[in-house]
mmCIF file of C-alpha atoms in Angstrom:
data_model
loop_
_atom_site.group_PDB
_atom_site.id
_atom_site.type_symbol
_atom_site.label_atom_id
_atom_site.label_comp_id
_atom_site.label_asym_id
_atom_site.label_seq_id
_atom_site.Cartn_x
_atom_site.Cartn_y
_atom_site.Cartn_z
ATOM 1 C CA MET A 1323 0.004 -0.006 0.001
ATOM 2 C CA SER A 1324 2.866 2.380 0.804
ATOM 3 C CA GLY A 1325 4.996 4.098 -1.779
ATOM 4 C CA PRO A 1326 5.782 7.462 -3.329
ATOM 5 C CA PRO A 1327 2.850 9.796 -3.979
ATOM 6 C CA PRO A 1328 1.325 9.495 -7.468
ATOM 7 C CA VAL A 1329 2.120 13.154 -8.228
ATOM 8 C CA GLY A 1330 4.604 15.632 -6.835
ATOM 9 C CA VAL A 1331 2.882 18.593 -5.142
ATOM 10 C CA GLY A 1332 4.395 21.102 -2.722
ATOM 11 C CA VAL A 1333 3.239 24.181 -0.821
ATOM 12 C CA ALA A 1334 4.838 27.298 -2.307
ATOM 13 C CA ALA A 1335 3.161 29.874 -0.065
ATOM 14 C CA LEU A 1336 0.605 30.283 2.707
ATOM 15 C CA ALA A 1337 -1.499 33.215 3.939
ATOM 16 C CA HIS A 1338 -4.522 33.845 6.138
ATOM 17 C CA VAL A 1339 -6.945 36.573 7.163
ATOM 18 C CA LEU A 1340 -8.998 36.718 10.350
ATOM 19 C CA GLY A 1341 -11.902 38.754 11.601
ATOM 20 C CA GLU A 1342 -11.573 41.172 14.491
ATOM 21 C CA GLN A 1343 -9.950 39.647 17.590
ATOM 22 C CA VAL A 1344 -12.455 39.338 20.456
ATOM 23 C CA ASP A 1345 -11.789 38.338 24.052
ATOM 24 C CA VAL A 1346 -13.841 35.293 25.010
ATOM 25 C CA ALA A 1347 -14.413 36.314 28.613
ATOM 26 C CA SER A 1348 -15.773 39.728 27.704
ATOM 27 C CA ALA A 1349 -18.042 38.475 24.906
ATOM 28 C CA ALA A 1350 -19.298 35.181 26.360
ATOM 29 C CA ALA A 1351 -22.440 36.445 28.091
ATOM 30 C CA ALA A 1352 -23.824 37.676 24.761
ATOM 31 C CA TYR A 1353 -23.701 34.141 23.361
ATOM 32 C CA THR A 1354 -24.383 31.694 26.205
ATOM 33 C CA GLU A 1355 -25.626 31.340 29.750
ATOM 34 C CA ASP A 1356 -23.475 28.260 30.359
ATOM 35 C CA LEU A 1357 -20.325 30.160 31.276
ATOM 36 C CA ASP A 1358 -18.876 27.292 33.322
ATOM 37 C CA ARG A 1359 -18.879 25.015 30.302
ATOM 38 C CA LEU A 1360 -17.300 27.737 28.213
ATOM 39 C CA ARG A 1361 -14.531 28.323 30.760
ATOM 40 C CA SER A 1362 -13.788 24.586 30.819
ATOM 41 C CA TRP A 1363 -12.904 24.769 27.132
ATOM 42 C CA GLU A 1364 -10.103 27.271 27.945
ATOM 43 C CA TYR A 1365 -10.451 29.392 24.804
ATOM 44 C CA ARG A 1366 -8.998 32.881 25.240
ATOM 45 C CA GLY A 1367 -9.986 34.603 21.997
ATOM 46 C CA PHE A 1368 -11.955 34.272 18.793
ATOM 47 C CA HIS A 1369 -12.402 36.268 15.574
ATOM 48 C CA ARG A 1370 -15.585 37.897 14.356
ATOM 49 C CA ALA A 1371 -15.958 39.425 10.900
ATOM 50 C CA GLY A 1372 -17.763 42.719 10.499
ATOM 51 C CA PRO A 1373 -21.289 43.162 9.103
ATOM 52 C CA GLY A 1374 -21.535 42.417 5.402
ATOM 53 C CA VAL A 1375 -18.303 40.402 5.275
ATOM 54 C CA GLY A 1376 -18.939 37.000 3.688
ATOM 55 C CA VAL A 1377 -16.869 33.867 3.458
ATOM 56 C CA THR A 1378 -15.895 34.621 -0.144
ATOM 57 C CA ASP A 1379 -14.675 38.088 0.880
ATOM 58 C CA LEU A 1380 -12.317 36.411 3.345
ATOM 59 C CA ALA A 1381 -11.343 33.759 0.787
ATOM 60 C CA VAL A 1382 -10.384 36.330 -1.828
ATOM 61 C CA VAL A 1383 -8.127 38.223 0.595
ATOM 62 C CA ALA A 1384 -6.362 35.066 1.786
ATOM 63 C CA GLY A 1385 -6.032 33.663 -1.734
ATOM 64 C CA GLY A 1386 -4.695 36.892 -3.211
ATOM 65 C CA THR A 1387 -2.150 37.298 -0.425
ATOM 66 C CA ALA A 1388 -0.916 33.717 -0.863
ATOM 67 C CA LEU A 1389 -0.461 34.235 -4.597
ATOM 68 C CA ASP A 1390 1.487 37.445 -3.946
ATOM 69 C CA ARG A 1391 3.764 35.608 -1.511
ATOM 70 C CA ALA A 1392 4.383 32.913 -4.108
ATOM 71 C CA GLY A 1393 5.279 35.502 -6.705
ATOM 72 C CA LEU A 1394 2.423 34.382 -8.912
ATOM 73 C CA SER A 1395 -0.618 36.057 -10.452
ATOM 74 C CA ALA A 1396 -4.173 34.818 -10.760
ATOM 75 C CA ALA A 1397 -3.492 34.122 -14.445
ATOM 76 C CA ASP A 1398 -1.028 31.414 -13.353
ATOM 77 C CA VAL A 1399 -3.691 29.421 -11.469
ATOM 78 C CA ASP A 1400 -5.055 26.242 -13.053
ATOM 79 C CA LEU A 1401 -7.291 25.134 -10.184
ATOM 80 C CA VAL A 1402 -9.131 26.907 -7.338
ATOM 81 C CA VAL A 1403 -10.452 24.724 -4.514
ATOM 82 C CA LEU A 1404 -12.623 26.382 -1.867
ATOM 83 C CA ALA A 1405 -13.479 24.423 1.274
ATOM 84 C CA ILE A 1406 -16.172 25.781 3.621
ATOM 85 C CA PRO A 1407 -18.143 24.135 6.463
ATOM 86 C CA ASP A 1408 -21.128 26.493 6.649
ATOM 87 C CA LEU A 1409 -23.551 28.244 4.328
ATOM 88 C CA ALA A 1410 -22.072 30.766 1.931
ATOM 89 C CA GLU A 1411 -23.602 34.189 1.261
ATOM 90 C CA TYR A 1412 -26.350 32.801 -1.002
ATOM 91 C CA LEU A 1413 -28.152 29.573 -1.852
ATOM 92 C CA TYR A 1414 -28.275 28.199 -5.428
ATOM 93 C CA TRP A 1415 -24.885 29.831 -5.920
ATOM 94 C CA ASP A 1416 -21.326 28.599 -6.335
ATOM 95 C CA PRO A 1417 -18.945 30.379 -3.942
ATOM 96 C CA ALA A 1418 -15.907 28.627 -5.444
ATOM 97 C CA ALA A 1419 -16.650 29.967 -8.911
ATOM 98 C CA HIS A 1420 -17.376 33.398 -7.445
ATOM 99 C CA THR A 1421 -14.016 33.354 -5.629
ATOM 100 C CA GLN A 1422 -12.270 32.306 -8.847
ATOM 101 C CA ALA A 1423 -13.823 35.240 -10.709
ATOM 102 C CA ARG A 1424 -13.043 37.832 -8.022
ATOM 103 C CA LEU A 1425 -9.430 36.694 -7.887
ATOM 104 C CA GLY A 1426 -9.215 37.045 -11.665
ATOM 105 C CA ALA A 1427 -8.228 33.385 -12.129
ATOM 106 C CA HIS A 1428 -10.560 33.159 -15.127
ATOM 107 C CA ARG A 1429 -8.933 30.168 -16.824
ATOM 108 C CA ALA A 1430 -8.826 28.067 -13.627
ATOM 109 C CA GLU A 1431 -11.190 25.216 -12.829
ATOM 110 C CA ALA A 1432 -13.181 25.960 -9.647
ATOM 111 C CA VAL A 1433 -14.133 23.232 -7.158
ATOM 112 C CA LEU A 1434 -16.263 23.595 -4.001
ATOM 113 C CA LEU A 1435 -15.795 21.254 -1.005
ATOM 114 C CA ASN A 1436 -18.451 21.330 1.699
ATOM 115 C CA GLN A 1437 -17.685 18.317 3.888
ATOM 116 C CA ALA A 1438 -17.703 20.200 7.181
ATOM 117 C CA CYS A 1439 -14.497 21.099 8.991
ATOM 118 C CA GLY A 1440 -12.299 18.484 7.297
ATOM 119 C CA GLY A 1441 -12.548 20.116 3.884
ATOM 120 C CA GLY A 1442 -9.300 22.064 4.090
ATOM 121 C CA VAL A 1443 -7.371 18.867 4.837
ATOM 122 C CA ALA A 1444 -9.206 16.685 2.310
ATOM 123 C CA ALA A 1445 -8.623 19.368 -0.358
ATOM 124 C CA PHE A 1446 -4.979 18.300 -0.689
ATOM 125 C CA ASP A 1447 -6.260 14.995 -2.090
ATOM 126 C CA THR A 1448 -8.566 16.876 -4.458
ATOM 127 C CA VAL A 1449 -5.652 18.910 -5.792
ATOM 128 C CA ALA A 1450 -3.426 15.854 -6.150
ATOM 129 C CA GLY A 1451 -6.189 13.999 -7.974
ATOM 130 C CA ARG A 1452 -6.759 16.843 -10.408
ATOM 131 C CA PHE A 1453 -3.007 17.080 -11.015
ATOM 132 C CA ALA A 1454 -2.881 13.345 -11.701
ATOM 133 C CA THR A 1455 -5.670 13.493 -14.294
ATOM 134 C CA HIS A 1456 -4.719 16.861 -15.777
ATOM 135 C CA PRO A 1457 -0.974 16.805 -16.478
ATOM 136 C CA GLU A 1458 -1.140 20.360 -17.810
ATOM 137 C CA TYR A 1459 -2.196 21.688 -14.364
ATOM 138 C CA ARG A 1460 0.785 23.177 -12.515
ATOM 139 C CA THR A 1461 -0.642 25.605 -9.931
ATOM 140 C CA ALA A 1462 -3.559 25.240 -7.550
ATOM 141 C CA LEU A 1463 -4.956 27.661 -5.010
ATOM 142 C CA LEU A 1464 -6.452 25.851 -2.015
ATOM 143 C CA ILE A 1465 -8.567 28.058 0.266
ATOM 144 C CA GLY A 1466 -10.291 27.061 3.488
ATOM 145 C CA GLY A 1467 -12.679 29.507 5.084
ATOM 146 C CA ASN A 1468 -15.362 30.019 7.659
ATOM 147 C CA ARG A 1469 -17.959 32.727 8.267
ATOM 148 C CA VAL A 1470 -20.446 31.848 10.974
ATOM 149 C CA CYS A 1471 -24.012 32.157 9.744
ATOM 150 C CA GLU A 1472 -25.218 33.773 12.948
ATOM 151 C CA PRO A 1473 -28.976 33.746 12.259
ATOM 152 C CA TYR A 1474 -28.800 29.931 12.411
ATOM 153 C CA TRP A 1475 -25.618 29.154 14.312
ATOM 154 C CA ASN A 1476 -24.539 30.319 17.781
ATOM 155 C CA ARG A 1477 -20.740 30.337 17.658
ATOM 156 C CA MET A 1478 -20.458 29.353 21.340
ATOM 157 C CA GLU A 1479 -23.300 26.857 21.756
ATOM 158 C CA VAL A 1480 -23.691 24.496 18.810
ATOM 159 C CA ASN A 1481 -20.533 22.441 19.313
ATOM 160 C CA THR A 1482 -17.617 21.947 21.690
ATOM 161 C CA SER A 1483 -15.637 24.719 19.965
ATOM 162 C CA ILE A 1484 -15.906 28.499 19.722
ATOM 163 C CA PHE A 1485 -16.271 29.339 16.053
ATOM 164 C CA SER A 1486 -14.276 32.105 14.386
ATOM 165 C CA ASP A 1487 -14.421 33.917 11.046
ATOM 166 C CA GLY A 1488 -11.467 33.815 8.689
ATOM 167 C CA ALA A 1489 -9.806 32.132 5.726
ATOM 168 C CA ALA A 1490 -6.429 30.612 4.887
ATOM 169 C CA ALA A 1491 -4.882 29.761 1.530
ATOM 170 C CA ALA A 1492 -2.094 27.575 0.216
ATOM 171 C CA VAL A 1493 -0.510 27.822 -3.220
ATOM 172 C CA LEU A 1494 0.227 24.248 -4.354
ATOM 173 C CA VAL A 1495 2.661 23.822 -7.228
ATOM 174 C CA ARG A 1496 3.515 20.703 -9.174
ATOM 175 C CA ASP A 1497 6.996 19.353 -8.327
ATOM 176 C CA HIS A 1498 7.638 22.098 -5.771
ATOM 177 C CA ASP A 1499 10.239 20.735 -3.311
ATOM 178 C CA ARG A 1500 8.987 22.307 -0.040
ATOM 179 C CA CYS A 1501 6.125 21.056 2.114
ATOM 180 C CA ARG A 1502 5.611 18.130 -0.215
ATOM 181 C CA TRP A 1503 2.317 16.261 -0.120
ATOM 182 C CA LEU A 1504 2.794 12.599 0.784
ATOM 183 C CA ALA A 1505 -0.698 11.218 1.400
ATOM 184 C CA THR A 1506 -4.270 11.982 2.391
ATOM 185 C CA GLU A 1507 -6.632 9.497 3.996
ATOM 186 C CA THR A 1508 -10.304 9.885 4.847
ATOM 187 C CA ILE A 1509 -12.608 7.671 6.883
ATOM 188 C CA SER A 1510 -16.326 8.362 6.368
ATOM 189 C CA ASP A 1511 -19.252 6.960 8.318
ATOM 190 C CA GLY A 1512 -22.642 8.051 7.031
ATOM 191 C CA ARG A 1513 -24.516 6.468 9.913
ATOM 192 C CA TYR A 1514 -23.965 9.762 11.709
ATOM 193 C CA ALA A 1515 -24.860 12.046 8.806
ATOM 194 C CA GLY A 1516 -27.912 13.427 10.588
ATOM 195 C CA PHE A 1517 -26.162 14.411 13.797
ATOM 196 C CA MET A 1518 -25.585 18.068 12.773
ATOM 197 C CA ARG A 1519 -28.619 18.378 10.534
ATOM 198 C CA MET A 1520 -30.793 21.475 10.788
ATOM 199 C CA PRO A 1521 -34.414 20.272 10.719
ATOM 200 C CA VAL A 1522 -35.722 22.840 8.222
ATOM 201 C CA GLY A 1523 -34.372 24.745 5.252
ATOM 202 C CA GLY A 1524 -33.848 22.006 2.687
ATOM 203 C CA ALA A 1525 -36.026 20.479 0.006
ATOM 204 C CA ALA A 1526 -37.625 18.048 2.497
ATOM 205 C CA GLN A 1527 -38.831 20.860 4.736
ATOM 206 C CA PRO A 1528 -38.240 24.337 3.271
ATOM 207 C CA PHE A 1529 -38.011 27.586 5.174
ATOM 208 C CA THR A 1530 -41.417 29.230 5.659
ATOM 209 C CA PRO A 1531 -42.181 32.846 6.629
ATOM 210 C CA GLU A 1532 -44.163 31.793 9.657
ATOM 211 C CA GLY A 1533 -41.392 29.452 10.848
ATOM 212 C CA GLY A 1534 -38.908 32.211 11.600
ATOM 213 C CA ALA A 1535 -35.171 31.626 11.566
ATOM 214 C CA PRO A 1536 -34.339 28.068 12.696
ATOM 215 C CA ARG A 1537 -31.361 27.448 14.977
ATOM 216 C CA VAL A 1538 -28.878 24.583 15.157
ATOM 217 C CA GLY A 1539 -29.363 23.033 18.564
ATOM 218 C CA ASP A 1540 -27.136 22.462 21.580
ATOM 219 C CA PRO A 1541 -24.768 19.471 21.075
ATOM 220 C CA ALA A 1542 -26.000 17.660 24.221
ATOM 221 C CA ASP A 1543 -29.595 17.969 23.071
ATOM 222 C CA ARG A 1544 -28.714 16.807 19.555
ATOM 223 C CA LEU A 1545 -26.787 13.852 20.946
ATOM 224 C CA ASN A 1546 -29.711 12.799 23.102
ATOM 225 C CA GLU A 1547 -32.183 13.189 20.246
ATOM 226 C CA PHE A 1548 -30.060 11.442 17.616
ATOM 227 C CA PHE A 1549 -29.440 8.402 19.839
ATOM 228 C CA ALA A 1550 -32.940 8.444 21.360
ATOM 229 C CA GLY A 1551 -31.545 8.745 24.875
ATOM 230 C CA ASP A 1552 -29.468 5.542 24.593
ATOM 231 C CA VAL A 1553 -26.450 6.400 26.765
ATOM 232 C CA ARG A 1554 -24.458 3.338 25.638
ATOM 233 C CA ARG A 1555 -24.754 4.355 22.014
ATOM 234 C CA MET A 1556 -23.714 7.906 22.902
ATOM 235 C CA PHE A 1557 -20.572 6.683 24.642
ATOM 236 C CA ALA A 1558 -19.862 4.356 21.719
ATOM 237 C CA PHE A 1559 -20.120 7.303 19.332
ATOM 238 C CA VAL A 1560 -17.617 9.337 21.369
ATOM 239 C CA ALA A 1561 -15.278 6.331 21.530
ATOM 240 C CA THR A 1562 -15.566 5.922 17.757
ATOM 241 C CA ILE A 1563 -14.560 9.549 17.217
ATOM 242 C CA ARG A 1564 -11.422 9.103 19.326
ATOM 243 C CA ASP A 1565 -10.505 5.755 17.795
ATOM 244 C CA ARG A 1566 -10.797 7.018 14.231
ATOM 245 C CA ASN A 1567 -8.766 10.135 14.974
ATOM 246 C CA ARG A 1568 -5.835 7.768 15.477
ATOM 247 C CA ARG A 1569 -6.784 5.264 12.795
ATOM 248 C CA VAL A 1570 -6.887 7.857 10.018
ATOM 249 C CA VAL A 1571 -3.381 9.089 10.935
ATOM 250 C CA GLU A 1572 -2.100 5.503 10.935
ATOM 251 C CA ALA A 1573 -3.709 4.917 7.524
ATOM 252 C CA ALA A 1574 -2.045 8.012 6.066
ATOM 253 C CA CYS A 1575 1.307 6.987 7.553
ATOM 254 C CA ASP A 1576 0.910 3.501 6.102
ATOM 255 C CA ARG A 1577 0.202 4.920 2.663
ATOM 256 C CA ALA A 1578 3.234 7.216 2.877
ATOM 257 C CA GLY A 1579 5.524 4.476 4.162
ATOM 258 C CA VAL A 1580 6.218 6.190 7.507
ATOM 259 C CA THR A 1581 5.153 5.605 11.107
ATOM 260 C CA LEU A 1582 3.175 7.689 13.529
ATOM 261 C CA ALA A 1583 6.352 8.092 15.584
ATOM 262 C CA ASP A 1584 7.996 9.830 12.610
ATOM 263 C CA VAL A 1585 5.478 12.709 12.732
ATOM 264 C CA ARG A 1586 7.023 15.847 14.211
ATOM 265 C CA ARG A 1587 3.821 17.834 14.704
ATOM 266 C CA PHE A 1588 0.083 17.264 14.575
ATOM 267 C CA VAL A 1589 -2.017 20.221 13.401
ATOM 268 C CA HIS A 1590 -5.619 19.473 14.323
ATOM 269 C CA PHE A 1591 -8.799 21.505 13.944
ATOM 270 C CA HIS A 1592 -9.135 24.082 16.716
ATOM 271 C CA ASP A 1593 -10.991 22.014 19.296
ATOM 272 C CA ASN A 1594 -11.082 22.789 23.020
ATOM 273 C CA ALA A 1595 -8.302 22.085 25.551
ATOM 274 C CA ARG A 1596 -9.730 18.841 26.885
ATOM 275 C CA GLN A 1597 -10.238 17.407 23.409
ATOM 276 C CA PHE A 1598 -6.645 18.239 22.498
ATOM 277 C CA ALA A 1599 -5.441 16.459 25.643
ATOM 278 C CA GLU A 1600 -7.449 13.378 24.676
ATOM 279 C CA LEU A 1601 -6.178 13.521 21.090
ATOM 280 C CA ALA A 1602 -2.565 13.648 22.262
ATOM 281 C CA LYS A 1603 -3.195 10.722 24.607
ATOM 282 C CA ASP A 1604 -4.813 8.675 21.831
ATOM 283 C CA LEU A 1605 -1.899 9.415 19.475
ATOM 284 C CA GLY A 1606 0.636 8.669 22.186
ATOM 285 C CA VAL A 1607 2.341 12.078 21.915
ATOM 286 C CA GLU A 1608 2.895 15.116 24.121
ATOM 287 C CA VAL A 1609 0.183 17.755 23.754
ATOM 288 C CA GLU A 1610 2.970 20.255 23.038
ATOM 289 C CA ARG A 1611 3.403 18.540 19.654
ATOM 290 C CA THR A 1612 -0.066 19.763 18.677
ATOM 291 C CA ASN A 1613 -1.384 23.228 17.838
ATOM 292 C CA VAL A 1614 -3.443 23.518 21.037
ATOM 293 C CA GLU A 1615 -2.162 26.959 22.034
ATOM 294 C CA LEU A 1616 -2.954 28.390 18.615
ATOM 295 C CA ALA A 1617 -6.442 26.881 18.817
ATOM 296 C CA LEU A 1618 -7.214 28.383 22.220
ATOM 297 C CA ALA A 1619 -5.968 31.810 21.132
ATOM 298 C CA HIS A 1620 -8.001 32.041 17.928
ATOM 299 C CA GLY A 1621 -11.018 29.713 18.074
ATOM 300 C CA HIS A 1622 -12.161 27.277 15.399
ATOM 301 C CA VAL A 1623 -11.853 28.840 11.923
ATOM 302 C CA GLY A 1624 -13.599 25.980 10.124
ATOM 303 C CA CYS A 1625 -11.639 24.657 7.159
ATOM 304 C CA ALA A 1626 -8.823 27.178 7.687
ATOM 305 C CA ASP A 1627 -7.423 25.869 11.003
ATOM 306 C CA GLN A 1628 -4.765 23.523 9.643
ATOM 307 C CA LEU A 1629 -3.430 25.956 7.040
ATOM 308 C CA ILE A 1630 -3.203 28.675 9.696
ATOM 309 C CA GLY A 1631 -1.309 26.274 11.949
ATOM 310 C CA LEU A 1632 1.008 25.123 9.168
ATOM 311 C CA GLU A 1633 1.863 28.734 8.317
ATOM 312 C CA ARG A 1634 2.474 29.658 11.962
ATOM 313 C CA HIS A 1635 4.660 26.624 12.757
ATOM 314 C CA LEU A 1636 6.770 27.230 9.673
ATOM 315 C CA ASP A 1637 7.180 30.927 10.451
ATOM 316 C CA THR A 1638 8.233 30.259 14.051
ATOM 317 C CA GLY A 1639 10.672 27.495 13.124
ATOM 318 C CA GLU A 1640 8.708 24.849 15.010
ATOM 319 C CA LEU A 1641 8.668 22.970 11.688
ATOM 320 C CA THR A 1642 11.925 22.857 9.739
ATOM 321 C CA GLU A 1643 13.212 21.163 6.586
ATOM 322 C CA GLY A 1644 12.628 17.421 6.588
ATOM 323 C CA ASP A 1645 10.010 17.440 9.365
ATOM 324 C CA LEU A 1646 6.876 15.371 8.885
ATOM 325 C CA VAL A 1647 3.615 17.124 9.763
ATOM 326 C CA ALA A 1648 0.101 15.652 10.002
ATOM 327 C CA LEU A 1649 -2.885 17.906 9.278
ATOM 328 C CA THR A 1650 -5.890 16.264 10.910
ATOM 329 C CA SER A 1651 -9.588 16.923 11.311
ATOM 330 C CA THR A 1652 -12.915 15.515 12.347
ATOM 331 C CA GLY A 1653 -16.007 16.750 10.558
ATOM 332 C CA SER A 1654 -19.710 16.095 10.738
ATOM 333 C CA GLY A 1655 -20.842 13.573 8.211
ATOM 334 C CA MET A 1656 -18.932 11.909 9.893
ATOM 335 C CA HIS A 1657 -15.470 12.245 8.351
ATOM 336 C CA TRP A 1658 -11.995 11.796 9.769
ATOM 337 C CA VAL A 1659 -9.163 13.159 7.601
ATOM 338 C CA CYS A 1660 -5.377 13.243 7.683
ATOM 339 C CA THR A 1661 -2.930 14.796 5.209
ATOM 340 C CA LEU A 1662 0.815 14.223 5.605
ATOM 341 C CA LEU A 1663 3.376 16.760 4.379
ATOM 342 C CA ARG A 1664 7.170 16.624 4.358
ATOM 343 C CA VAL A 1665 8.587 20.115 5.043
#
């Protein structure tokens, strides 16, 4: 199963943009009454975009900055991949194509990924696949973004993370020799597809004027409803999440012909402090080898977390030439994803 990657792809440049920095302690009461639970997560800050700023606005800034850092123009781009976990500015509308047009990358193919918070990690596989089937493609712009849709989604109550607004971009170039892509693995389990589902708003039960704005519910309530109060099944679900966080890393390592012990740093989605401690325990590594401090400082920026972490760890020298880094995520669906890069 292991061997060299089918195509050579490397990261030529990274960039990100974030909404306004907000202190969690000062803003918490406006979002939740359960302040004890919030404090237990240990987040210090999050980012909130201003009124009228959409996810594609953030994506265009991050993407344009990354291209500038790579010394490339939009005309050089063959492929734009946009990964988002939430609703974009409009329905019946392609935010990836809109981002492509606003960047001026008019000859590039545009692809939208919407598989929850793992999209930014899974997108490396999408780029590699397109490069494998389109030998003329040389440059891809991968963008992961998040803009909380606040009429439906309370950024401090619908999950075990505090959600932030921002975007991050990576310029991926064929045969580039830095931050080389080695492998991506995904585990999907559709038995849990309904866990995050909003009950109205789709074709099965459309929005109605008299219904008002629906809200995504509290995670404890959703868990109880989805498993019909069966505590054993709830615990089994949580155990499955933890087990597959490790299994997907092992599968990526196996494909790349390396071991989990070879990985220098694990850059996970920006979960809370306790979840990071459990992840480190399950992987058998020190929590300091994760991006936990970055997560607690900035909140969960959807599909942008891992690219933000990769950029930061490279800039600070925590990742140096030859290091192996695992970008990991869990996303509703459910999906577990790992991408391995060699710096």
